[in-house]
mmCIF file of C-alpha atoms in Angstrom:
data_model
loop_
_atom_site.group_PDB
_atom_site.id
_atom_site.type_symbol
_atom_site.label_atom_id
_atom_site.label_comp_id
_atom_site.label_asym_id
_atom_site.label_seq_id
_atom_site.Cartn_x
_atom_site.Cartn_y
_atom_site.Cartn_z
ATOM 1 C CA MET C 22 6.715 -1.786 13.553
ATOM 2 C CA THR C 23 8.269 -2.140 10.142
ATOM 3 C CA PHE C 24 6.697 -3.818 7.161
ATOM 4 C CA VAL C 25 9.866 -5.319 5.673
ATOM 5 C CA SER C 26 9.903 -9.079 5.458
ATOM 6 C CA LYS C 27 13.183 -10.834 6.251
ATOM 7 C CA LEU C 28 15.696 -9.592 3.721
ATOM 8 C CA ALA C 29 17.176 -12.289 1.547
ATOM 9 C CA LEU C 30 20.423 -10.451 0.995
ATOM 10 C CA ALA C 31 22.288 -13.426 -0.364
ATOM 11 C CA ALA C 32 19.599 -13.863 -2.983
ATOM 12 C CA ALA C 33 19.700 -10.168 -3.745
ATOM 13 C CA LEU C 34 23.395 -10.385 -4.523
ATOM 14 C CA THR C 35 23.061 -12.321 -7.739
ATOM 15 C CA LEU C 36 26.706 -11.907 -8.628
ATOM 16 C CA GLY C 37 27.611 -15.368 -9.799
ATOM 17 C CA ALA C 38 30.485 -16.122 -12.148
ATOM 18 C CA SER C 39 28.579 -14.835 -15.172
ATOM 19 C CA ALA C 40 27.677 -11.593 -13.411
ATOM 20 C CA LEU C 41 31.235 -11.029 -12.257
ATOM 21 C CA GLY C 42 32.383 -11.462 -15.832
ATOM 22 C CA THR C 43 35.589 -9.624 -15.082
ATOM 23 C CA ALA C 44 37.134 -12.329 -12.910
ATOM 24 C CA PRO C 45 40.557 -13.040 -14.413
ATOM 25 C CA ALA C 46 41.741 -16.498 -15.309
ATOM 26 C CA LEU C 47 45.056 -17.443 -13.760
ATOM 27 C CA ALA C 48 46.012 -19.411 -16.816
ATOM 28 C CA GLN C 49 48.554 -17.502 -18.857
ATOM 29 C CA LYS C 50 46.684 -18.211 -22.120
ATOM 30 C CA ALA C 51 43.207 -17.048 -21.210
ATOM 31 C CA ASP C 52 40.444 -16.561 -23.718
ATOM 32 C CA LYS C 53 40.997 -12.892 -24.559
ATOM 33 C CA GLN C 54 37.307 -12.356 -25.358
ATOM 34 C CA ASN C 55 36.107 -13.513 -21.942
ATOM 35 C CA ALA C 56 39.056 -12.612 -19.742
ATOM 36 C CA GLY C 57 38.942 -9.776 -17.279
ATOM 37 C CA PRO C 58 41.620 -7.140 -16.845
ATOM 38 C CA GLU C 59 45.201 -8.228 -17.340
ATOM 39 C CA LEU C 60 46.632 -8.657 -13.863
ATOM 40 C CA LYS C 61 50.226 -8.777 -12.754
ATOM 41 C CA VAL C 62 50.568 -11.302 -9.968
ATOM 42 C CA SER C 63 53.595 -12.929 -8.392
ATOM 43 C CA ASP C 64 54.283 -16.651 -8.496
ATOM 44 C CA GLU C 65 54.056 -16.618 -4.708
ATOM 45 C CA PHE C 66 50.497 -15.257 -4.865
ATOM 46 C CA ARG C 67 49.450 -17.306 -7.901
ATOM 47 C CA LYS C 68 49.826 -20.680 -6.190
ATOM 48 C CA PRO C 69 47.331 -20.242 -3.266
ATOM 49 C CA ALA C 70 45.011 -18.110 -5.418
ATOM 50 C CA ALA C 71 44.815 -20.804 -8.090
ATOM 51 C CA ALA C 72 44.184 -23.434 -5.413
ATOM 52 C CA ALA C 73 41.373 -21.318 -3.931
ATOM 53 C CA ASP C 74 39.855 -20.824 -7.395
ATOM 54 C CA ALA C 75 39.921 -24.570 -8.084
ATOM 55 C CA ALA C 76 38.415 -25.384 -4.692
ATOM 56 C CA LEU C 77 35.603 -22.891 -5.282
ATOM 57 C CA LYS C 78 34.710 -24.577 -8.545
ATOM 58 C CA LEU C 79 34.467 -27.881 -6.654
ATOM 59 C CA LYS C 80 32.383 -26.242 -3.882
ATOM 60 C CA ASP C 81 35.088 -27.209 -1.377
ATOM 61 C CA LEU C 82 34.591 -24.117 0.720
ATOM 62 C CA THR C 83 36.858 -25.117 3.581
ATOM 63 C CA THR C 84 39.851 -25.560 1.290
ATOM 64 C CA ALA C 85 38.926 -22.450 -0.661
ATOM 65 C CA ASP C 86 38.870 -20.377 2.530
ATOM 66 C CA ALA C 87 42.225 -21.683 3.711
ATOM 67 C CA GLN C 88 43.938 -21.079 0.375
ATOM 68 C CA LEU C 89 42.316 -17.673 -0.114
ATOM 69 C CA THR C 90 43.331 -16.546 3.366
ATOM 70 C CA ALA C 91 46.897 -17.450 2.475
ATOM 71 C CA ALA C 92 46.672 -15.535 -0.801
ATOM 72 C CA GLU C 93 45.203 -12.469 0.921
ATOM 73 C CA ALA C 94 48.041 -12.460 3.425
ATOM 74 C CA ILE C 95 50.678 -12.093 0.697
ATOM 75 C CA ALA C 96 48.730 -9.880 -1.734
ATOM 76 C CA LYS C 97 50.844 -6.772 -2.274
ATOM 77 C CA ASN C 98 49.740 -4.868 -5.372
ATOM 78 C CA ASP C 99 46.275 -3.725 -6.523
ATOM 79 C CA ASP C 100 46.108 -6.610 -9.020
ATOM 80 C CA GLU C 101 46.517 -9.250 -6.343
ATOM 81 C CA LYS C 102 44.146 -7.457 -3.987
ATOM 82 C CA TYR C 103 41.550 -7.181 -6.750
ATOM 83 C CA TYR C 104 41.658 -10.856 -7.554
ATOM 84 C CA SER C 105 41.604 -11.779 -3.856
ATOM 85 C CA ALA C 106 38.453 -9.685 -3.424
ATOM 86 C CA VAL C 107 36.793 -11.339 -6.438
ATOM 87 C CA LEU C 108 37.447 -14.775 -4.981
ATOM 88 C CA ARG C 109 36.411 -13.631 -1.497
ATOM 89 C CA LEU C 110 33.088 -12.360 -2.811
ATOM 90 C CA GLN C 111 32.423 -15.651 -4.592
ATOM 91 C CA LEU C 112 33.291 -17.604 -1.464
ATOM 92 C CA GLU C 113 31.149 -15.485 0.877
ATOM 93 C CA LEU C 114 28.220 -15.678 -1.524
ATOM 94 C CA GLU C 115 28.467 -19.460 -1.348
ATOM 95 C CA ARG C 116 28.633 -19.291 2.449
ATOM 96 C CA LYS C 117 25.830 -16.705 2.618
ATOM 97 C CA ASN C 118 28.043 -14.644 4.892
ATOM 98 C CA GLU C 119 26.802 -11.051 4.695
ATOM 99 C CA ALA C 120 29.722 -9.550 6.621
ATOM 100 C CA GLY C 121 32.198 -11.212 4.280
ATOM 101 C CA GLN C 122 30.223 -10.139 1.225
ATOM 102 C CA MET C 123 30.218 -6.534 2.390
ATOM 103 C CA LYS C 124 33.952 -6.523 3.034
ATOM 104 C CA ALA C 125 34.664 -7.913 -0.427
ATOM 105 C CA LEU C 126 32.280 -5.475 -2.107
ATOM 106 C CA GLY C 127 33.899 -2.541 -0.327
ATOM 107 C CA LEU C 128 37.332 -3.625 -1.501
ATOM 108 C CA LEU C 129 36.156 -4.112 -5.078
ATOM 109 C CA ALA C 130 34.392 -0.747 -5.202
ATOM 110 C CA SER C 131 37.569 1.075 -4.172
ATOM 111 C CA ASN C 132 40.159 -0.956 -6.078
ATOM 112 C CA PRO C 133 41.576 0.873 -9.133
ATOM 113 C CA LYS C 134 41.755 -2.422 -11.030
ATOM 114 C CA THR C 135 38.003 -2.949 -10.857
ATOM 115 C CA PRO C 136 36.523 -2.396 -14.345
ATOM 116 C CA PRO C 137 34.697 0.963 -14.505
ATOM 117 C CA GLU C 138 31.393 -0.666 -15.454
ATOM 118 C CA ARG C 139 31.497 -2.717 -12.232
ATOM 119 C CA VAL C 140 32.567 -0.029 -9.769
ATOM 120 C CA ASN C 141 29.078 1.383 -9.279
ATOM 121 C CA ALA C 142 27.538 -2.087 -9.162
ATOM 122 C CA TYR C 143 29.840 -3.185 -6.352
ATOM 123 C CA GLY C 144 29.565 0.136 -4.528
ATOM 124 C CA GLY C 145 25.793 0.187 -4.891
ATOM 125 C CA LEU C 146 25.427 -3.284 -3.455
ATOM 126 C CA TYR C 147 27.826 -2.447 -0.639
ATOM 127 C CA ASN C 148 25.820 0.634 0.326
ATOM 128 C CA TYR C 149 22.552 -1.261 -0.023
ATOM 129 C CA MET C 150 23.717 -3.979 2.362
ATOM 130 C CA LEU C 151 25.190 -1.469 4.797
ATOM 131 C CA GLY C 152 21.962 0.542 4.762
ATOM 132 C CA SER C 153 19.878 -2.553 5.412
ATOM 133 C CA GLN C 154 22.064 -3.390 8.384
ATOM 134 C CA LEU C 155 21.684 0.121 9.785
ATOM 135 C CA VAL C 156 17.894 -0.151 9.467
ATOM 136 C CA SER C 157 17.899 -3.493 11.314
ATOM 137 C CA GLN C 158 20.147 -1.941 13.969
ATOM 138 C CA LYS C 159 17.561 0.825 14.444
ATOM 139 C CA LYS C 160 19.834 3.551 13.102
ATOM 140 C CA PRO C 161 17.465 5.028 10.497
ATOM 141 C CA ALA C 162 19.076 8.472 10.315
ATOM 142 C CA ASP C 163 22.413 6.847 9.455
ATOM 143 C CA ALA C 164 20.765 4.462 6.988
ATOM 144 C CA ILE C 165 19.073 7.106 4.822
ATOM 145 C CA PRO C 166 22.155 8.685 3.171
ATOM 146 C CA VAL C 167 23.735 5.255 2.681
ATOM 147 C CA LEU C 168 20.641 3.867 0.961
ATOM 148 C CA LEU C 169 20.299 6.992 -1.181
ATOM 149 C CA LYS C 170 23.928 6.514 -2.198
ATOM 150 C CA ALA C 171 23.084 2.933 -3.221
ATOM 151 C CA ARG C 172 20.294 4.281 -5.432
ATOM 152 C CA GLN C 173 22.589 6.951 -6.879
ATOM 153 C CA LEU C 174 25.042 4.229 -7.857
ATOM 154 C CA GLY C 175 22.313 2.457 -9.801
ATOM 155 C CA THR C 176 21.267 -0.308 -7.436
ATOM 156 C CA ASN C 177 17.712 -1.401 -8.162
ATOM 157 C CA GLN C 178 17.199 -3.970 -5.418
ATOM 158 C CA PRO C 179 13.429 -4.342 -4.886
ATOM 159 C CA ASP C 180 13.756 -3.881 -1.121
ATOM 160 C CA LEU C 181 15.575 -0.548 -1.418
ATOM 161 C CA PRO C 182 12.471 1.711 -1.353
ATOM 162 C CA VAL C 183 11.010 -0.463 1.397
ATOM 163 C CA LEU C 184 14.104 0.054 3.536
ATOM 164 C CA LEU C 185 14.051 3.780 2.847
ATOM 165 C CA ALA C 186 10.350 3.974 3.744
ATOM 166 C CA ASN C 187 11.079 2.401 7.116
ATOM 167 C CA ALA C 188 14.007 4.708 7.726
ATOM 168 C CA TYR C 189 12.039 7.812 6.766
ATOM 169 C CA ALA C 190 9.059 6.785 8.882
ATOM 170 C CA ALA C 191 11.307 6.160 11.882
ATOM 171 C CA THR C 192 12.732 9.672 11.555
ATOM 172 C CA GLY C 193 9.328 11.333 11.268
ATOM 173 C CA LYS C 194 9.516 12.007 7.523
ATOM 174 C CA SER C 195 6.100 10.673 6.561
ATOM 175 C CA ALA C 196 5.889 12.345 3.150
ATOM 176 C CA GLU C 197 9.165 10.737 2.090
ATOM 177 C CA ALA C 198 8.077 7.378 3.523
ATOM 178 C CA ILE C 199 4.808 7.539 1.563
ATOM 179 C CA ALA C 200 6.677 8.388 -1.636
ATOM 180 C CA GLU C 201 8.999 5.404 -1.178
ATOM 181 C CA VAL C 202 6.105 3.007 -0.619
ATOM 182 C CA ASN C 203 4.490 4.340 -3.768
ATOM 183 C CA ARG C 204 7.764 3.728 -5.612
ATOM 184 C CA ALA C 205 7.890 0.176 -4.246
ATOM 185 C CA ILE C 206 4.294 -0.523 -5.294
ATOM 186 C CA GLU C 207 4.795 0.804 -8.812
ATOM 187 C CA ALA C 208 8.023 -1.177 -9.213
ATOM 188 C CA SER C 209 6.314 -4.324 -7.953
ATOM 189 C CA LYS C 210 3.474 -3.938 -10.444
ATOM 190 C CA ALA C 211 5.881 -3.177 -13.286
ATOM 191 C CA ALA C 212 7.651 -6.447 -12.498
ATOM 192 C CA GLY C 213 4.345 -8.337 -12.604
ATOM 193 C CA ARG C 214 4.152 -8.847 -8.844
ATOM 194 C CA LYS C 215 1.227 -7.999 -6.573
ATOM 195 C CA PRO C 216 2.263 -5.480 -3.905
ATOM 196 C CA PRO C 217 1.951 -6.941 -0.382
ATOM 197 C CA VAL C 218 -1.120 -5.879 1.571
ATOM 198 C CA ASP C 219 1.091 -4.681 4.442
ATOM 199 C CA TRP C 220 2.598 -2.001 2.211
ATOM 200 C CA TYR C 221 -0.819 -0.360 1.922
ATOM 201 C CA LYS C 222 -1.549 -0.773 5.625
ATOM 202 C CA PHE C 223 1.810 0.822 6.407
ATOM 203 C CA VAL C 224 1.224 3.912 4.300
ATOM 204 C CA ILE C 225 -2.518 4.621 4.604
ATOM 205 C CA PRO C 226 -2.507 5.635 8.302
ATOM 206 C CA ARG C 227 0.385 7.990 7.540
ATOM 207 C CA VAL C 228 -1.516 9.545 4.644
ATOM 208 C CA ASN C 229 -4.523 9.889 6.933
ATOM 209 C CA ALA C 230 -2.396 11.616 9.585
ATOM 210 C CA SER C 231 -1.259 14.140 6.967
ATOM 211 C CA GLY C 232 -4.810 15.471 6.696
ATOM 212 C CA ASP C 233 -4.808 15.204 2.904
ATOM 213 C CA ARG C 234 -8.290 13.747 2.383
ATOM 214 C CA ALA C 235 -7.957 13.582 -1.399
ATOM 215 C CA ALA C 236 -4.741 11.576 -1.159
ATOM 216 C CA MET C 237 -6.342 9.438 1.528
ATOM 217 C CA ALA C 238 -9.315 8.578 -0.665
ATOM 218 C CA ASP C 239 -7.022 7.804 -3.586
ATOM 219 C CA TRP C 240 -4.868 5.440 -1.504
ATOM 220 C CA LEU C 241 -7.942 3.675 -0.126
ATOM 221 C CA LYS C 242 -9.257 3.279 -3.670
ATOM 222 C CA ARG C 243 -5.962 1.719 -4.782
ATOM 223 C CA PHE C 244 -5.910 -0.537 -1.722
ATOM 224 C CA ILE C 245 -9.436 -1.848 -2.237
ATOM 225 C CA ALA C 246 -8.820 -2.268 -5.959
ATOM 226 C CA GLU C 247 -5.900 -4.554 -5.084
ATOM 227 C CA TYR C 248 -7.479 -6.306 -2.090
ATOM 228 C CA PRO C 249 -11.326 -6.141 -2.237
ATOM 229 C CA THR C 250 -12.201 -8.092 0.902
ATOM 230 C CA VAL C 251 -14.821 -7.506 3.571
ATOM 231 C CA GLN C 252 -12.145 -6.932 6.195
ATOM 232 C CA ASN C 253 -10.299 -4.410 4.040
ATOM 233 C CA TRP C 254 -13.426 -2.486 3.078
ATOM 234 C CA ARG C 255 -14.351 -2.247 6.732
ATOM 235 C CA TRP C 256 -10.861 -1.126 7.720
ATOM 236 C CA ALA C 257 -10.773 1.440 4.911
ATOM 237 C CA ILE C 258 -14.106 2.998 5.831
ATOM 238 C CA GLN C 259 -13.333 3.077 9.539
ATOM 239 C CA ILE C 260 -9.946 4.714 9.069
ATOM 240 C CA TYR C 261 -11.519 7.291 6.752
ATOM 241 C CA ARG C 262 -13.922 8.549 9.410
ATOM 242 C CA THR C 263 -13.200 11.747 11.331
ATOM 243 C CA PRO C 264 -15.029 13.527 14.178
ATOM 244 C CA ALA C 265 -15.553 16.428 11.770
ATOM 245 C CA ASP C 266 -17.715 14.396 9.368
ATOM 246 C CA THR C 267 -21.062 16.030 8.554
ATOM 247 C CA LYS C 268 -24.334 14.142 9.036
ATOM 248 C CA THR C 269 -24.423 13.418 5.304
ATOM 249 C CA GLN C 270 -20.885 12.048 5.367
ATOM 250 C CA LYS C 271 -21.484 9.985 8.490
ATOM 251 C CA ILE C 272 -24.692 8.421 7.158
ATOM 252 C CA ASN C 273 -23.148 7.733 3.770
ATOM 253 C CA LEU C 274 -20.163 5.996 5.314
ATOM 254 C CA TYR C 275 -22.612 3.718 7.142
ATOM 255 C CA ARG C 276 -24.514 3.251 3.894
ATOM 256 C CA LEU C 277 -21.293 2.283 2.153
ATOM 257 C CA MET C 278 -20.604 -0.290 4.861
ATOM 258 C CA ARG C 279 -24.125 -1.645 4.366
ATOM 259 C CA ALA C 280 -23.828 -1.694 0.571
ATOM 260 C CA THR C 281 -20.527 -3.582 0.716
ATOM 261 C CA ASN C 282 -21.724 -6.012 3.420
ATOM 262 C CA VAL C 283 -19.175 -4.967 6.016
ATOM 263 C CA LEU C 284 -21.442 -4.077 8.948
ATOM 264 C CA ALA C 285 -19.890 -6.507 11.384
ATOM 265 C CA ASP C 286 -21.364 -6.402 14.873
ATOM 266 C CA ARG C 287 -23.848 -4.954 17.296
ATOM 267 C CA ALA C 288 -21.978 -1.644 17.506
ATOM 268 C CA ASP C 289 -22.098 -1.124 13.732
ATOM 269 C CA TYR C 290 -25.822 -1.753 13.453
ATOM 270 C CA ALA C 291 -26.736 0.092 16.649
ATOM 271 C CA ASP C 292 -24.628 3.165 15.831
ATOM 272 C CA TYR C 293 -25.932 3.260 12.257
ATOM 273 C CA GLY C 294 -29.527 3.007 13.433
ATOM 274 C CA PHE C 295 -29.071 5.737 16.027
ATOM 275 C CA ALA C 296 -27.308 8.037 13.519
ATOM 276 C CA ALA C 297 -30.128 7.581 11.023
ATOM 277 C CA GLN C 298 -32.784 8.249 13.659
ATOM 278 C CA GLN C 299 -30.965 11.383 14.857
ATOM 279 C CA SER C 300 -30.615 12.591 11.258
ATOM 280 C CA GLY C 301 -34.373 12.491 10.693
ATOM 281 C CA LEU C 302 -34.265 9.268 8.662
ATOM 282 C CA PRO C 303 -36.359 6.892 10.812
ATOM 283 C CA TRP C 304 -37.183 4.589 7.862
ATOM 284 C CA GLU C 305 -33.487 3.772 7.483
ATOM 285 C CA ALA C 306 -33.061 3.269 11.227
ATOM 286 C CA VAL C 307 -35.893 0.711 11.304
ATOM 287 C CA ALA C 308 -34.530 -1.151 8.261
ATOM 288 C CA VAL C 309 -30.969 -1.328 9.597
ATOM 289 C CA ILE C 310 -32.002 -2.545 13.040
ATOM 290 C CA ASP C 311 -34.254 -5.179 11.464
ATOM 291 C CA GLU C 312 -31.293 -6.372 9.387
ATOM 292 C CA GLY C 313 -29.037 -6.463 12.429
ATOM 293 C CA ARG C 314 -31.524 -8.560 14.365
ATOM 294 C CA LYS C 315 -32.076 -10.920 11.449
ATOM 295 C CA ALA C 316 -28.316 -11.367 11.092
ATOM 296 C CA GLY C 317 -28.024 -12.175 14.788
ATOM 297 C CA LYS C 318 -25.840 -9.145 15.462
ATOM 298 C CA ILE C 319 -28.265 -7.347 17.778
ATOM 299 C CA PRO C 320 -29.341 -9.308 20.890
ATOM 300 C CA ALA C 321 -33.083 -9.704 21.330
ATOM 301 C CA GLY C 322 -33.109 -7.953 24.700
ATOM 302 C CA ASP C 323 -30.937 -4.981 23.774
ATOM 303 C CA SER C 324 -32.802 -2.127 25.459
ATOM 304 C CA ASP C 325 -30.735 0.719 23.977
ATOM 305 C CA VAL C 326 -31.338 -0.445 20.427
ATOM 306 C CA GLN C 327 -34.999 -1.014 21.230
ATOM 307 C CA ARG C 328 -35.378 2.613 22.304
ATOM 308 C CA THR C 329 -33.947 3.776 18.970
ATOM 309 C CA TYR C 330 -36.211 1.314 17.160
ATOM 310 C CA THR C 331 -39.347 2.392 18.996
ATOM 311 C CA ALA C 332 -38.632 6.092 18.450
ATOM 312 C CA SER C 333 -38.001 5.456 14.762
ATOM 313 C CA GLN C 334 -41.202 3.451 14.317
ATOM 314 C CA THR C 335 -43.166 6.236 15.993
ATOM 315 C CA ALA C 336 -41.595 8.825 13.674
ATOM 316 C CA VAL C 337 -42.368 6.732 10.578
ATOM 317 C CA LYS C 338 -46.031 6.466 11.578
ATOM 318 C CA ALA C 339 -46.173 10.193 12.289
ATOM 319 C CA GLU C 340 -44.775 11.006 8.851
ATOM 320 C CA GLY C 341 -47.363 8.866 7.114
ATOM 321 C CA SER C 342 -47.175 8.477 3.343
ATOM 322 C CA LEU C 343 -44.347 10.254 1.585
ATOM 323 C CA ASP C 344 -46.416 10.706 -1.548
ATOM 324 C CA GLY C 345 -47.984 13.874 -0.206
ATOM 325 C CA LEU C 346 -44.536 15.357 0.395
ATOM 326 C CA ALA C 347 -43.591 14.465 -3.147
ATOM 327 C CA LYS C 348 -46.485 16.541 -4.468
ATOM 328 C CA GLN C 349 -45.456 19.486 -2.296
ATOM 329 C CA ALA C 350 -41.921 19.169 -3.649
ATOM 330 C CA ALA C 351 -43.192 19.396 -7.204
ATOM 331 C CA ALA C 352 -44.996 22.641 -6.355
ATOM 332 C CA GLY C 353 -42.091 24.156 -4.421
ATOM 333 C CA LYS C 354 -40.449 27.370 -5.562
ATOM 334 C CA ASP C 355 -36.978 25.815 -5.261
ATOM 335 C CA GLY C 356 -35.420 22.358 -4.886
ATOM 336 C CA LYS C 357 -35.056 22.263 -1.095
ATOM 337 C CA THR C 358 -38.285 20.393 -0.393
ATOM 338 C CA ALA C 359 -37.569 18.013 -3.268
ATOM 339 C CA GLN C 360 -34.131 17.218 -1.806
ATOM 340 C CA GLN C 361 -35.507 16.630 1.691
ATOM 341 C CA THR C 362 -38.240 14.378 0.344
ATOM 342 C CA ALA C 363 -35.729 12.529 -1.835
ATOM 343 C CA ASP C 364 -33.628 11.899 1.288
ATOM 344 C CA ALA C 365 -36.687 10.340 2.935
ATOM 345 C CA PHE C 366 -37.389 8.084 -0.056
ATOM 346 C CA LEU C 367 -33.704 7.067 -0.166
ATOM 347 C CA ALA C 368 -33.860 6.181 3.536
ATOM 348 C CA SER C 369 -37.021 4.156 2.986
ATOM 349 C CA GLY C 370 -35.435 2.145 0.169
ATOM 350 C CA ASN C 371 -37.531 3.613 -2.648
ATOM 351 C CA TYR C 372 -34.535 4.443 -4.808
ATOM 352 C CA ALA C 373 -36.451 5.136 -8.011
ATOM 353 C CA LYS C 374 -38.613 7.796 -6.355
ATOM 354 C CA ALA C 375 -35.595 9.236 -4.561
ATOM 355 C CA LEU C 376 -33.785 9.594 -7.884
ATOM 356 C CA GLU C 377 -36.774 11.327 -9.459
ATOM 357 C CA LEU C 378 -36.874 13.887 -6.666
ATOM 358 C CA TYR C 379 -33.104 14.439 -6.600
ATOM 359 C CA ASP C 380 -33.299 15.266 -10.302
ATOM 360 C CA LEU C 381 -36.143 17.661 -9.561
ATOM 361 C CA ALA C 382 -34.105 19.284 -6.791
ATOM 362 C CA LEU C 383 -31.219 19.938 -9.174
ATOM 363 C CA GLN C 384 -33.629 21.293 -11.748
ATOM 364 C CA LYS C 385 -35.256 23.734 -9.310
ATOM 365 C CA GLY C 386 -31.948 24.785 -7.735
ATOM 366 C CA SER C 387 -31.047 26.422 -4.415
ATOM 367 C CA VAL C 388 -29.614 23.110 -3.144
ATOM 368 C CA ASP C 389 -26.135 21.720 -2.445
ATOM 369 C CA ALA C 390 -25.503 20.069 -5.814
ATOM 370 C CA ASP C 391 -22.574 18.033 -4.474
ATOM 371 C CA GLU C 392 -24.663 16.538 -1.693
ATOM 372 C CA VAL C 393 -27.535 15.831 -4.089
ATOM 373 C CA ASN C 394 -25.232 14.164 -6.617
ATOM 374 C CA LEU C 395 -23.656 12.053 -3.888
ATOM 375 C CA ASN C 396 -27.063 10.718 -2.879
ATOM 376 C CA ARG C 397 -28.118 10.398 -6.533
ATOM 377 C CA GLY C 398 -25.104 8.152 -7.032
ATOM 378 C CA VAL C 399 -26.117 6.044 -4.026
ATOM 379 C CA ALA C 400 -29.627 5.625 -5.431
ATOM 380 C CA LEU C 401 -28.386 4.824 -8.943
ATOM 381 C CA ARG C 402 -25.922 2.262 -7.589
ATOM 382 C CA ALA C 403 -28.721 0.588 -5.617
ATOM 383 C CA LEU C 404 -30.799 0.452 -8.805
ATOM 384 C CA GLY C 405 -27.933 -1.303 -10.615
ATOM 385 C CA ARG C 406 -27.343 1.627 -12.993
ATOM 386 C CA LYS C 407 -23.594 1.538 -12.523
ATOM 387 C CA GLU C 408 -22.346 3.901 -15.212
ATOM 388 C CA GLU C 409 -24.918 6.542 -14.324
ATOM 389 C CA ALA C 410 -23.916 6.165 -10.689
ATOM 390 C CA ARG C 411 -20.270 6.600 -11.644
ATOM 391 C CA THR C 412 -21.124 9.797 -13.510
ATOM 392 C CA ALA C 413 -23.046 11.119 -10.510
ATOM 393 C CA PHE C 414 -20.172 10.401 -8.134
ATOM 394 C CA GLN C 415 -17.678 12.007 -10.522
ATOM 395 C CA ALA C 416 -19.777 15.170 -10.504
ATOM 396 C CA VAL C 417 -19.326 15.564 -6.738
ATOM 397 C CA LYS C 418 -16.789 18.225 -5.771
ATOM 398 C CA GLY C 419 -15.812 19.983 -2.580
ATOM 399 C CA THR C 420 -16.436 18.501 0.860
ATOM 400 C CA HIS C 421 -18.025 15.269 -0.361
ATOM 401 C CA ALA C 422 -15.656 14.537 -3.259
ATOM 402 C CA ASN C 423 -13.460 12.034 -1.443
ATOM 403 C CA LEU C 424 -16.446 10.148 -0.043
ATOM 404 C CA ALA C 425 -17.856 10.014 -3.570
ATOM 405 C CA LEU C 426 -14.559 8.490 -4.712
ATOM 406 C CA LEU C 427 -14.974 5.652 -2.217
ATOM 407 C CA TRP C 428 -18.518 5.064 -3.412
ATOM 408 C CA GLN C 429 -17.282 5.103 -6.987
ATOM 409 C CA THR C 430 -14.695 2.465 -6.088
ATOM 410 C CA SER C 431 -17.440 0.209 -4.742
ATOM 411 C CA ILE C 432 -19.120 0.149 -8.170
ATOM 412 C CA ASP C 433 -16.269 -1.825 -9.677
ATOM 413 C CA PHE C 434 -16.505 -4.765 -7.278
ATOM 414 C CA PRO C 435 -19.258 -7.351 -6.824
ATOM 415 C CA PRO C 436 -21.082 -7.522 -3.482
ATOM 416 C CA LEU C 437 -18.844 -9.198 -0.924
ATOM 417 C CA ALA C 438 -20.088 -12.273 0.902
#
């Protein structure tokens, strides 16, 4: 499925009288400053051509067509053919007849009497229109060289990269399609227009399929920056997930959904609760299931969720107070115990204590600094310390860097209703 809206080709061809500029006057004493090329036409040709010109000015398209057809039939030299094509283009623009426009543009682009500064303009528009037709006819391989020729000739129609993106995607050239969408987005912004949401939704799955996680995170960041809605956050996080995600990544994607208010249904809450319980974070499992029930997302008699809830409550009671673990962490020879205890405090919602222990873990060492900084950023964000959270997320490298980028993006937007 393509993401091009209906092409307004007639509107794209803004070649009115002022744009044509080179259209010759039939009067023998034309204004030399505004006249086009000097044309040699016969009296036989001049009569119907002048009548067609006059009818066009009056918007009498039926008369204009009849007179122009007569002029075209007797046009012999390049001068007469040039002027016939100029009039034909004007007429077909008025009639919004794409086939007629294309024929006239093709004639103008190849006519030796066409002013040099207009040759590329006419040829570019001709190739642009032909390429758009080939795309609509599902001939993408044929459309690509034609559209590239239009660009080479200087055509800057806003739909050109969009058409090329469709053609590239249809021929399996995802990298080229992504590049064209990026070109379209940048051009749209430069012109003061907001890029359509469908452009992002067209390209992001293709970036995801490429396996480039850094590019994927960057595109999702740009998408959410442009369209920060609950539905889009949810879609972005879901499409980012992979079966290869580590426990830390999986839990933090759920946490991001929770922090941005995009947990939507029973499956979200139940899966999050189960993942937390299986990751040794029963405090978080209990809290999430309680929230799901309060929000009416988890049915009262849901036995599967109840089993997770009961197991988590039992584990919380068995753990007892976390304060004792905090003391052990302070006495530890390295930062591993401090990190594990910080994870427990983070899961229980005690973000200040979690932050204290994450800092201790980094100080003592022998821990995964990227993982610690990721969770530090989560805690700092929850505490409302946005700039410190941003710094923590920016410090994350390696496996968790792209996830940290998504978390960093969430700092810049208010909580979504």
